[in-house]
């Protein structure tokens, strides 16, 4: 039986708009081991985050989250914190590709940051396109992740998908 999960419940960590990949992982730490990088993820925007983030927590950010460079290390470091998923009002295009390619679930909800505060209890289902704030009762329905993206996440990312299914491109259509 597969352990693939598309529904996440967790504590909200809210961040603002226009957060670049350089703020997710500062250049000074890019070549450090991942366990060191994780100690600094998003620390300039919330110093408590790398110290207090728990497995299953949910990051909610404003527009253009992950803008700037296309360094996949930013998405990998965010995933390495143990968060369940990341939600943004709108991801940068490259960051959106990177999170799915490395197997980090994500969902775009145009007004997500208007619906949450730090510490709120959230439910996110990327297969259903559901975003619900259990603390306030606010809920939004958005387009869900495509079947191909869900398949990529289930495999553990793009590399894992290509290794497990040599015909992945044929079946992705």
CSV table of N, CA and C in Angstrom, one decimal:
chain,number,residue,atom,x,y,z
A,1,UNK,N,0.8,-1.2,0.0
A,1,UNK,CA,0.0,0.0,0.0
A,1,UNK,C,0.9,1.2,0.0
A,2,UNK,N,0.5,2.2,-0.8
A,2,UNK,CA,1.3,3.4,-0.9
A,2,UNK,C,1.1,4.3,0.3
A,3,UNK,N,2.1,5.0,0.7
A,3,UNK,CA,2.0,6.0,1.7
A,3,UNK,C,1.9,7.4,1.2
A,4,UNK,N,1.6,7.5,-0.1
A,4,UNK,CA,1.5,8.8,-0.7
A,4,UNK,C,0.3,9.6,-0.1
A,5,UNK,N,0.6,10.8,0.3
A,5,UNK,CA,-0.3,11.7,1.0
A,5,UNK,C,-0.5,12.9,0.2
A,6,UNK,N,-1.8,13.3,0.0
A,6,UNK,CA,-2.1,14.6,-0.6
A,6,UNK,C,-2.8,15.6,0.3
A,7,UNK,N,-3.1,15.1,1.5
A,7,UNK,CA,-3.8,16.0,2.5
A,7,UNK,C,-2.9,16.2,3.7
A,8,UNK,N,-2.8,17.5,4.1
A,8,UNK,CA,-1.8,17.9,5.1
A,8,UNK,C,-2.6,18.7,6.2
A,9,UNK,N,-2.2,18.4,7.4
A,9,UNK,CA,-2.8,19.2,8.5
A,9,UNK,C,-1.6,19.7,9.3
A,10,UNK,N,-1.6,21.0,9.7
A,10,UNK,CA,-0.5,21.4,10.5
A,10,UNK,C,-0.6,22.9,10.8
A,11,UNK,N,0.4,23.3,11.6
A,11,UNK,CA,0.5,24.7,12.1
A,11,UNK,C,1.0,25.6,11.0
A,12,UNK,N,0.4,26.8,10.9
A,12,UNK,CA,0.8,27.7,9.9
A,12,UNK,C,2.0,28.6,10.3
A,13,UNK,N,2.9,28.7,9.3
A,13,UNK,CA,4.0,29.7,9.4
A,13,UNK,C,3.7,30.7,8.3
A,14,UNK,N,3.4,31.9,8.6
A,14,UNK,CA,3.0,32.9,7.5
A,14,UNK,C,4.2,33.8,7.2
A,15,UNK,N,4.4,34.0,5.9
A,15,UNK,CA,5.5,34.8,5.4
A,15,UNK,C,4.9,35.8,4.4
A,16,UNK,N,5.6,36.9,4.1
A,16,UNK,CA,5.1,37.9,3.2
A,16,UNK,C,5.3,37.6,1.8
A,17,UNK,N,5.3,38.7,1.0
A,17,UNK,CA,5.4,38.6,-0.5
A,17,UNK,C,6.9,38.8,-0.9
A,18,UNK,N,7.2,38.4,-2.1
A,18,UNK,CA,8.5,38.7,-2.7
A,18,UNK,C,9.6,38.1,-2.0
A,19,UNK,N,9.5,36.9,-1.4
A,19,UNK,CA,10.6,36.3,-0.7
A,19,UNK,C,11.5,35.5,-1.8
A,20,UNK,N,12.7,35.9,-1.9
A,20,UNK,CA,13.6,35.3,-2.9
A,20,UNK,C,14.2,34.0,-2.4
A,21,UNK,N,14.7,33.2,-3.3
A,21,UNK,CA,15.4,32.0,-3.0
A,21,UNK,C,16.6,32.3,-2.1
A,22,UNK,N,17.2,33.4,-2.3
A,22,UNK,CA,18.3,33.8,-1.4
A,22,UNK,C,18.0,34.0,0.0
A,23,UNK,N,16.7,34.3,0.3
A,23,UNK,CA,16.2,34.4,1.7
A,23,UNK,C,15.9,33.0,2.2
A,24,UNK,N,15.5,32.1,1.4
A,24,UNK,CA,15.3,30.7,1.8
A,24,UNK,C,16.6,30.1,2.2
A,25,UNK,N,17.6,30.2,1.4
A,25,UNK,CA,19.0,29.8,1.7
A,25,UNK,C,19.9,30.8,1.3
A,26,UNK,N,20.6,31.4,2.3
A,26,UNK,CA,21.6,32.5,2.0
A,26,UNK,C,22.8,31.9,1.3
A,27,UNK,N,23.4,32.7,0.4
A,27,UNK,CA,24.5,32.2,-0.3
A,27,UNK,C,25.6,31.6,0.6
A,28,UNK,N,25.8,32.2,1.8
A,28,UNK,CA,26.9,31.7,2.7
A,28,UNK,C,26.7,30.3,3.1
A,29,UNK,N,25.5,29.7,2.9
A,29,UNK,CA,25.3,28.3,3.4
A,29,UNK,C,25.0,27.4,2.2
A,30,UNK,N,25.0,27.8,1.0
A,30,UNK,CA,24.7,27.0,-0.1
A,30,UNK,C,25.5,25.7,-0.2
A,31,UNK,N,26.7,25.7,0.1
A,31,UNK,CA,27.6,24.6,0.0
A,31,UNK,C,27.8,23.8,1.3
A,32,UNK,N,27.0,24.2,2.3
A,32,UNK,CA,27.1,23.5,3.6
A,32,UNK,C,26.3,22.2,3.5
A,33,UNK,N,26.5,21.3,4.5
A,33,UNK,CA,25.6,20.1,4.5
A,33,UNK,C,24.2,20.5,4.8
A,34,UNK,N,23.2,19.8,4.4
A,34,UNK,CA,21.8,20.1,4.5
A,34,UNK,C,21.4,20.4,6.0
A,35,UNK,N,22.0,19.6,6.9
A,35,UNK,CA,21.6,19.7,8.3
A,35,UNK,C,22.0,21.1,8.8
A,36,UNK,N,23.1,21.7,8.2
A,36,UNK,CA,23.5,23.1,8.6
A,36,UNK,C,22.6,24.1,7.9
A,37,UNK,N,22.3,23.9,6.6
A,37,UNK,CA,21.4,24.8,5.9
A,37,UNK,C,20.1,25.0,6.5
A,38,UNK,N,19.5,23.9,7.0
A,38,UNK,CA,18.2,23.9,7.6
A,38,UNK,C,18.1,24.8,8.8
A,39,UNK,N,19.2,25.0,9.5
A,39,UNK,CA,19.3,25.8,10.7
A,39,UNK,C,19.1,27.3,10.3
A,40,UNK,N,19.1,27.6,9.0
A,40,UNK,CA,19.1,29.0,8.6
A,40,UNK,C,17.9,29.4,7.7
A,41,UNK,N,17.1,28.4,7.3
A,41,UNK,CA,16.0,28.6,6.3
A,41,UNK,C,15.1,29.7,6.8
A,42,UNK,N,14.9,30.7,6.0
A,42,UNK,CA,14.0,31.8,6.2
A,42,UNK,C,14.3,32.6,7.5
A,43,UNK,N,15.5,32.5,8.1
A,43,UNK,CA,15.8,33.1,9.4
A,43,UNK,C,15.7,34.7,9.3
A,44,UNK,N,15.9,35.3,8.2
A,44,UNK,CA,15.8,36.7,8.1
A,44,UNK,C,14.4,37.2,8.1
A,45,UNK,N,13.5,36.4,7.7
A,45,UNK,CA,12.0,36.7,7.7
A,45,UNK,C,11.3,36.3,9.0
A,46,UNK,N,11.8,35.3,9.7
A,46,UNK,CA,11.3,34.9,11.0
A,46,UNK,C,12.4,34.0,11.7
A,47,UNK,N,13.1,34.6,12.6
A,47,UNK,CA,14.2,33.9,13.3
A,47,UNK,C,13.7,32.7,14.0
A,48,UNK,N,12.5,32.6,14.4
A,48,UNK,CA,11.9,31.5,15.1
A,48,UNK,C,11.7,30.3,14.2
A,49,UNK,N,11.5,30.5,12.9
A,49,UNK,CA,11.2,29.4,12.0
A,49,UNK,C,12.2,28.3,12.0
A,50,UNK,N,13.5,28.5,11.8
A,50,UNK,CA,14.4,27.4,11.7
A,50,UNK,C,14.5,26.7,13.1
A,51,UNK,N,14.2,27.4,14.1
A,51,UNK,CA,14.4,26.9,15.5
A,51,UNK,C,13.2,26.1,15.9
A,52,UNK,N,12.0,26.5,15.4
A,52,UNK,CA,10.7,25.9,16.0
A,52,UNK,C,9.9,25.2,15.0
A,53,UNK,N,10.2,25.2,13.7
A,53,UNK,CA,9.4,24.5,12.7
A,53,UNK,C,9.4,23.0,13.1
A,54,UNK,N,8.2,22.4,12.9
A,54,UNK,CA,8.0,21.0,13.3
A,54,UNK,C,7.5,20.2,12.0
A,55,UNK,N,7.8,18.9,12.0
A,55,UNK,CA,7.4,18.1,10.9
A,55,UNK,C,5.8,18.2,10.7
A,56,UNK,N,5.4,18.5,9.5
A,56,UNK,CA,4.0,18.6,9.1
A,56,UNK,C,3.5,20.0,9.2
A,57,UNK,N,4.3,21.0,9.7
A,57,UNK,CA,3.9,22.4,9.6
A,57,UNK,C,3.7,22.8,8.2
A,58,UNK,N,3.0,23.9,8.0
A,58,UNK,CA,2.6,24.4,6.7
A,58,UNK,C,3.1,25.8,6.5
A,59,UNK,N,3.9,26.1,5.5
A,59,UNK,CA,4.4,27.4,5.2
A,59,UNK,C,3.4,28.0,4.2
A,60,UNK,N,2.9,29.3,4.6
A,60,UNK,CA,2.0,30.0,3.7
A,60,UNK,C,2.7,31.4,3.4
A,61,UNK,N,2.9,31.7,2.1
A,61,UNK,CA,3.6,32.9,1.8
A,61,UNK,C,2.9,33.7,0.7
A,62,UNK,N,3.2,35.0,0.6
A,62,UNK,CA,2.6,35.8,-0.3
A,62,UNK,C,3.0,35.6,-1.8
A,63,UNK,N,2.7,36.6,-2.6
A,63,UNK,CA,3.1,36.5,-4.0
A,63,UNK,C,4.6,36.4,-4.3
A,64,UNK,N,4.9,35.8,-5.4
A,64,UNK,CA,6.3,35.6,-5.9
A,64,UNK,C,7.2,34.9,-4.9
A,65,UNK,N,6.6,34.0,-4.1
A,65,UNK,CA,7.5,33.2,-3.2
A,65,UNK,C,8.5,32.4,-4.0
A,66,UNK,N,9.7,32.5,-3.7
A,66,UNK,CA,10.8,31.7,-4.4
A,66,UNK,C,11.3,32.4,-5.6
A,67,UNK,N,11.1,33.7,-5.7
A,67,UNK,CA,11.5,34.5,-6.9
A,67,UNK,C,13.1,34.6,-6.8
A,68,UNK,N,13.6,35.2,-7.9
A,68,UNK,CA,15.0,35.4,-8.0
A,68,UNK,C,15.7,34.2,-8.7
A,69,UNK,N,16.8,33.7,-8.1
A,69,UNK,CA,17.5,32.6,-8.8
A,69,UNK,C,16.7,31.3,-8.8
A,70,UNK,N,17.1,30.4,-9.6
A,70,UNK,CA,16.4,29.2,-9.8
A,70,UNK,C,17.0,28.1,-9.0
A,71,UNK,N,17.8,28.4,-8.0
A,71,UNK,CA,18.5,27.4,-7.2
A,71,UNK,C,17.5,26.4,-6.5
A,72,UNK,N,17.6,25.2,-7.0
A,72,UNK,CA,16.8,24.1,-6.4
A,72,UNK,C,17.1,23.9,-4.9
A,73,UNK,N,18.3,24.3,-4.5
A,73,UNK,CA,18.7,24.1,-3.1
A,73,UNK,C,17.7,24.8,-2.1
A,74,UNK,N,17.0,25.9,-2.6
A,74,UNK,CA,16.1,26.6,-1.8
A,74,UNK,C,14.8,25.7,-1.5
A,75,UNK,N,14.3,25.1,-2.5
A,75,UNK,CA,13.2,24.2,-2.3
A,75,UNK,C,13.6,22.9,-1.5
A,76,UNK,N,14.8,22.4,-1.8
A,76,UNK,CA,15.3,21.3,-1.0
A,76,UNK,C,15.5,21.6,0.5
A,77,UNK,N,16.0,22.8,0.8
A,77,UNK,CA,16.1,23.2,2.2
A,77,UNK,C,14.8,23.3,2.9
A,78,UNK,N,13.8,23.9,2.1
A,78,UNK,CA,12.5,24.1,2.7
A,78,UNK,C,11.9,22.7,3.0
A,79,UNK,N,12.0,21.8,2.1
A,79,UNK,CA,11.5,20.4,2.3
A,79,UNK,C,12.3,19.7,3.5
A,80,UNK,N,13.6,20.0,3.6
A,80,UNK,CA,14.4,19.4,4.6
A,80,UNK,C,14.0,19.8,6.0
A,81,UNK,N,13.3,20.9,6.1
A,81,UNK,CA,12.8,21.4,7.4
A,81,UNK,C,11.7,20.4,8.0
A,82,UNK,N,11.1,19.6,7.1
A,82,UNK,CA,10.1,18.7,7.5
A,82,UNK,C,8.7,19.2,7.3
A,83,UNK,N,8.5,20.3,6.7
A,83,UNK,CA,7.2,20.9,6.5
A,83,UNK,C,6.4,19.9,5.7
A,84,UNK,N,5.0,19.9,5.8
A,84,UNK,CA,4.2,19.0,5.1
A,84,UNK,C,4.0,19.5,3.6
A,85,UNK,N,3.8,20.8,3.5
A,85,UNK,CA,3.6,21.4,2.2
A,85,UNK,C,3.8,22.9,2.3
A,86,UNK,N,3.8,23.6,1.1
A,86,UNK,CA,4.0,25.0,1.1
A,86,UNK,C,2.8,25.6,0.2
A,87,UNK,N,2.3,26.7,0.7
A,87,UNK,CA,1.2,27.3,0.0
A,87,UNK,C,1.6,28.8,-0.3
A,88,UNK,N,1.3,29.3,-1.4
A,88,UNK,CA,1.6,30.7,-1.8
A,88,UNK,C,0.5,31.3,-2.5
A,89,UNK,N,0.3,32.6,-2.3
A,89,UNK,CA,-0.6,33.3,-3.2
A,89,UNK,C,-0.3,33.1,-4.6
A,90,UNK,N,1.0,33.1,-4.9
A,90,UNK,CA,1.5,32.8,-6.3
A,90,UNK,C,3.0,32.5,-6.2
A,91,UNK,N,3.5,31.4,-6.6
A,91,UNK,CA,4.9,31.0,-6.6
A,91,UNK,C,5.5,31.6,-7.8
A,92,UNK,N,6.8,31.9,-7.7
A,92,UNK,CA,7.6,32.2,-8.9
A,92,UNK,C,7.6,30.9,-9.8
A,93,UNK,N,7.6,31.1,-11.1
A,93,UNK,CA,7.5,29.9,-12.0
A,93,UNK,C,8.6,28.8,-11.7
A,94,UNK,N,9.8,29.3,-11.6
A,94,UNK,CA,10.9,28.3,-11.4
A,94,UNK,C,10.8,27.6,-10.1
A,95,UNK,N,10.4,28.3,-9.0
A,95,UNK,CA,10.3,27.7,-7.7
A,95,UNK,C,9.2,26.7,-7.7
A,96,UNK,N,8.1,27.0,-8.4
A,96,UNK,CA,6.9,26.1,-8.5
A,96,UNK,C,7.4,24.8,-9.2
A,97,UNK,N,8.2,24.9,-10.2
A,97,UNK,CA,8.7,23.7,-10.8
A,97,UNK,C,9.6,22.9,-9.9
A,98,UNK,N,10.5,23.7,-9.2
A,98,UNK,CA,11.5,23.0,-8.3
A,98,UNK,C,10.8,22.3,-7.2
A,99,UNK,N,9.7,22.8,-6.6
A,99,UNK,CA,9.1,22.1,-5.4
A,99,UNK,C,8.5,20.7,-5.9
A,100,UNK,N,7.9,20.7,-7.0
A,100,UNK,CA,7.4,19.4,-7.5
A,100,UNK,C,8.5,18.5,-7.9
A,101,UNK,N,9.5,19.0,-8.5
A,101,UNK,CA,10.6,18.2,-9.0
A,101,UNK,C,11.4,17.5,-7.8
A,102,UNK,N,11.4,18.2,-6.7
A,102,UNK,CA,12.1,17.6,-5.5
A,102,UNK,C,11.1,16.9,-4.6
A,103,UNK,N,9.8,16.9,-4.9
A,103,UNK,CA,8.9,16.1,-4.2
A,103,UNK,C,8.3,16.9,-3.0
A,104,UNK,N,8.2,18.2,-3.0
A,104,UNK,CA,7.6,19.0,-1.9
A,104,UNK,C,6.2,19.4,-2.4
A,105,UNK,N,5.1,19.0,-1.8
A,105,UNK,CA,3.8,19.4,-2.2
A,105,UNK,C,3.6,20.9,-2.1
A,106,UNK,N,2.8,21.4,-3.0
A,106,UNK,CA,2.5,22.9,-3.0
A,106,UNK,C,1.2,23.1,-3.6
A,107,UNK,N,0.6,24.3,-3.2
A,107,UNK,CA,-0.7,24.7,-3.7
A,107,UNK,C,-0.7,26.2,-3.8
A,108,UNK,N,-1.2,26.7,-4.9
A,108,UNK,CA,-1.4,28.2,-5.0
A,108,UNK,C,-2.8,28.5,-4.6
A,109,UNK,N,-2.9,29.5,-3.7
A,109,UNK,CA,-4.2,30.0,-3.3
A,109,UNK,C,-4.1,31.5,-3.3
A,110,UNK,N,-4.8,32.2,-4.3
A,110,UNK,CA,-4.5,33.6,-4.5
A,110,UNK,C,-4.6,34.5,-3.3
A,111,UNK,N,-5.4,34.2,-2.3
A,111,UNK,CA,-5.5,35.1,-1.1
A,111,UNK,C,-5.1,34.4,0.2
A,112,UNK,N,-4.3,33.4,0.1
A,112,UNK,CA,-3.9,32.5,1.2
A,112,UNK,C,-3.5,33.4,2.4
A,113,UNK,N,-2.6,34.3,2.2
A,113,UNK,CA,-2.0,35.1,3.3
A,113,UNK,C,-3.1,35.9,4.0
A,114,UNK,N,-4.2,36.3,3.3
A,114,UNK,CA,-5.2,37.1,3.9
A,114,UNK,C,-6.1,36.2,4.9
A,115,UNK,N,-5.9,34.9,4.8
A,115,UNK,CA,-6.8,34.0,5.5
A,115,UNK,C,-6.1,33.4,6.8
A,116,UNK,N,-4.8,33.7,7.0
A,116,UNK,CA,-4.1,32.9,8.0
A,116,UNK,C,-3.2,33.9,8.9
A,117,UNK,N,-2.9,33.4,10.0
A,117,UNK,CA,-1.8,34.0,10.9
A,117,UNK,C,-1.0,32.9,11.4
A,118,UNK,N,0.2,33.2,11.9
A,118,UNK,CA,1.1,32.2,12.5
A,118,UNK,C,0.4,31.4,13.5
A,119,UNK,N,0.6,30.1,13.5
A,119,UNK,CA,0.0,29.3,14.6
A,119,UNK,C,-1.4,28.7,14.3
A,120,UNK,N,-2.1,29.3,13.3
A,120,UNK,CA,-3.4,28.7,12.9
A,120,UNK,C,-3.2,27.3,12.4
A,121,UNK,N,-4.3,26.5,12.7
A,121,UNK,CA,-4.3,25.1,12.2
A,121,UNK,C,-4.9,25.1,10.8
A,122,UNK,N,-4.1,24.5,9.9
A,122,UNK,CA,-4.5,24.5,8.5
A,122,UNK,C,-4.7,23.1,8.0
A,123,UNK,N,-5.6,22.9,7.0
A,123,UNK,CA,-5.8,21.7,6.2
A,123,UNK,C,-5.6,22.0,4.7
A,124,UNK,N,-4.7,21.3,4.1
A,124,UNK,CA,-4.4,21.5,2.7
A,124,UNK,C,-4.5,20.2,2.0
A,125,UNK,N,-5.3,20.1,0.9
A,125,UNK,CA,-5.4,18.9,0.1
A,125,UNK,C,-5.1,19.2,-1.3
A,126,UNK,N,-3.9,18.9,-1.8
A,126,UNK,CA,-3.5,19.3,-3.1
A,126,UNK,C,-4.2,18.5,-4.2
A,127,UNK,N,-4.7,17.3,-3.9
A,127,UNK,CA,-5.4,16.6,-4.9
A,127,UNK,C,-6.8,17.1,-5.1
A,128,UNK,N,-7.4,17.7,-4.0
A,128,UNK,CA,-8.7,18.2,-4.1
A,128,UNK,C,-8.7,19.7,-4.3
A,129,UNK,N,-7.6,20.4,-4.2
A,129,UNK,CA,-7.5,21.8,-4.3
A,129,UNK,C,-8.2,22.5,-3.1
A,130,UNK,N,-8.0,22.0,-2.0
A,130,UNK,CA,-8.7,22.5,-0.8
A,130,UNK,C,-7.6,23.2,0.1
A,131,UNK,N,-8.0,24.4,0.6
A,131,UNK,CA,-7.2,25.1,1.6
A,131,UNK,C,-8.2,25.6,2.6
A,132,UNK,N,-8.0,25.1,3.9
A,132,UNK,CA,-9.0,25.5,4.9
A,132,UNK,C,-8.2,25.8,6.2
A,133,UNK,N,-8.6,26.9,6.8
A,133,UNK,CA,-8.1,27.4,8.1
A,133,UNK,C,-9.0,26.8,9.1
A,134,UNK,N,-8.6,25.8,9.8
A,134,UNK,CA,-9.5,25.2,10.9
A,134,UNK,C,-9.7,26.1,12.1
A,135,UNK,N,-8.8,27.1,12.3
A,135,UNK,CA,-8.9,28.0,13.4
A,135,UNK,C,-10.0,29.0,13.1
A,136,UNK,N,-10.1,29.5,11.9
A,136,UNK,CA,-11.1,30.6,11.6
A,136,UNK,C,-12.3,30.1,10.8
A,137,UNK,N,-12.2,28.9,10.2
A,137,UNK,CA,-13.2,28.4,9.3
A,137,UNK,C,-13.2,28.8,7.9
A,138,UNK,N,-12.2,29.7,7.6
A,138,UNK,CA,-12.1,30.2,6.2
A,138,UNK,C,-11.6,29.0,5.3
A,139,UNK,N,-12.2,29.0,4.1
A,139,UNK,CA,-11.9,27.9,3.1
A,139,UNK,C,-11.9,28.4,1.7
A,140,UNK,N,-11.0,27.9,0.9
A,140,UNK,CA,-10.9,28.2,-0.5
A,140,UNK,C,-10.8,26.9,-1.3
A,141,UNK,N,-11.4,26.9,-2.5
A,141,UNK,CA,-11.2,25.8,-3.4
A,141,UNK,C,-10.5,26.4,-4.6
A,142,UNK,N,-9.4,25.7,-5.0
A,142,UNK,CA,-8.6,26.2,-6.1
A,142,UNK,C,-8.3,25.0,-7.0
A,143,UNK,N,-7.8,25.2,-8.3
A,143,UNK,CA,-7.5,24.1,-9.1
A,143,UNK,C,-6.5,23.1,-8.4
A,144,UNK,N,-6.7,21.9,-8.4
A,144,UNK,CA,-5.8,20.9,-7.7
A,144,UNK,C,-4.6,20.7,-8.6
A,145,UNK,N,-3.6,20.1,-8.0
A,145,UNK,CA,-2.4,19.7,-8.8
A,145,UNK,C,-2.8,18.7,-9.9
A,146,UNK,N,-2.1,18.8,-11.0
A,146,UNK,CA,-2.5,17.9,-12.1
A,146,UNK,C,-2.1,16.5,-11.8
A,147,UNK,N,-2.8,15.5,-12.5
A,147,UNK,CA,-2.5,14.1,-12.2
A,147,UNK,C,-1.0,13.8,-12.4
A,148,UNK,N,-0.3,14.5,-13.4
A,148,UNK,CA,1.1,14.2,-13.6
A,148,UNK,C,1.9,14.7,-12.4
A,149,UNK,N,1.6,15.9,-11.9
A,149,UNK,CA,2.3,16.4,-10.8
A,149,UNK,C,2.1,15.6,-9.5
A,150,UNK,N,0.9,15.1,-9.4
A,150,UNK,CA,0.7,14.2,-8.2
A,150,UNK,C,1.5,12.9,-8.4
A,151,UNK,N,1.6,12.4,-9.6
A,151,UNK,CA,2.3,11.2,-9.9
A,151,UNK,C,3.8,11.4,-9.6
A,152,UNK,N,4.3,12.6,-10.0
A,152,UNK,CA,5.7,13.0,-9.7
A,152,UNK,C,5.9,13.1,-8.2
A,153,UNK,N,5.0,13.7,-7.4
A,153,UNK,CA,5.2,13.7,-6.0
A,153,UNK,C,5.1,12.3,-5.4
A,154,UNK,N,4.2,11.5,-5.9
A,154,UNK,CA,4.1,10.2,-5.3
A,154,UNK,C,5.4,9.4,-5.5
A,155,UNK,N,6.1,9.6,-6.6
A,155,UNK,CA,7.4,8.9,-6.9
A,155,UNK,C,8.5,9.5,-6.0
A,156,UNK,N,8.3,10.7,-5.5
A,156,UNK,CA,9.3,11.3,-4.7
A,156,UNK,C,10.1,12.4,-5.4
A,157,UNK,N,9.6,12.8,-6.6
A,157,UNK,CA,10.2,13.9,-7.4
A,157,UNK,C,10.5,13.4,-8.8
A,158,UNK,N,11.0,14.3,-9.6
A,158,UNK,CA,11.2,14.0,-11.0
A,158,UNK,C,12.2,12.9,-11.3
A,159,UNK,N,13.3,13.0,-10.6
A,159,UNK,CA,14.4,12.0,-10.7
A,159,UNK,C,13.9,10.7,-10.3
A,160,UNK,N,13.2,10.6,-9.2
A,160,UNK,CA,12.7,9.3,-8.8
A,160,UNK,C,11.7,8.8,-9.8
A,161,UNK,N,10.9,9.6,-10.3
A,161,UNK,CA,9.9,9.2,-11.3
A,161,UNK,C,10.6,8.7,-12.6
A,162,UNK,N,11.6,9.4,-13.1
A,162,UNK,CA,12.2,8.9,-14.3
A,162,UNK,C,13.0,7.6,-14.0
A,163,UNK,N,13.5,7.4,-12.8
A,163,UNK,CA,14.1,6.1,-12.5
A,163,UNK,C,13.2,5.0,-12.3
A,164,UNK,N,12.0,5.3,-11.8
A,164,UNK,CA,11.0,4.2,-11.5
A,164,UNK,C,10.2,3.9,-12.8
A,165,UNK,N,10.1,4.8,-13.7
A,165,UNK,CA,9.2,4.6,-14.9
A,165,UNK,C,9.9,5.1,-16.1
A,166,UNK,N,10.6,4.2,-16.8
A,166,UNK,CA,11.3,4.7,-18.0
A,166,UNK,C,10.4,5.3,-19.1
A,167,UNK,N,9.1,5.0,-19.0
A,167,UNK,CA,8.2,5.5,-20.0
A,167,UNK,C,7.4,6.7,-19.5
A,168,UNK,N,7.9,7.4,-18.5
A,168,UNK,CA,7.1,8.4,-17.8
A,168,UNK,C,6.6,9.5,-18.8
A,169,UNK,N,7.5,9.8,-19.8
A,169,UNK,CA,7.1,10.9,-20.7
A,169,UNK,C,5.9,10.5,-21.6
A,170,UNK,N,5.8,9.2,-21.9
A,170,UNK,CA,4.7,8.7,-22.7
A,170,UNK,C,3.4,8.7,-21.9
A,171,UNK,N,3.5,8.4,-20.6
A,171,UNK,CA,2.3,8.3,-19.8
A,171,UNK,C,1.9,9.7,-19.2
A,172,UNK,N,2.8,10.7,-19.4
A,172,UNK,CA,2.5,12.0,-18.8
A,172,UNK,C,1.5,12.8,-19.7
A,173,UNK,N,1.2,12.4,-20.9
A,173,UNK,CA,0.3,13.1,-21.7
A,173,UNK,C,-1.1,12.9,-21.5
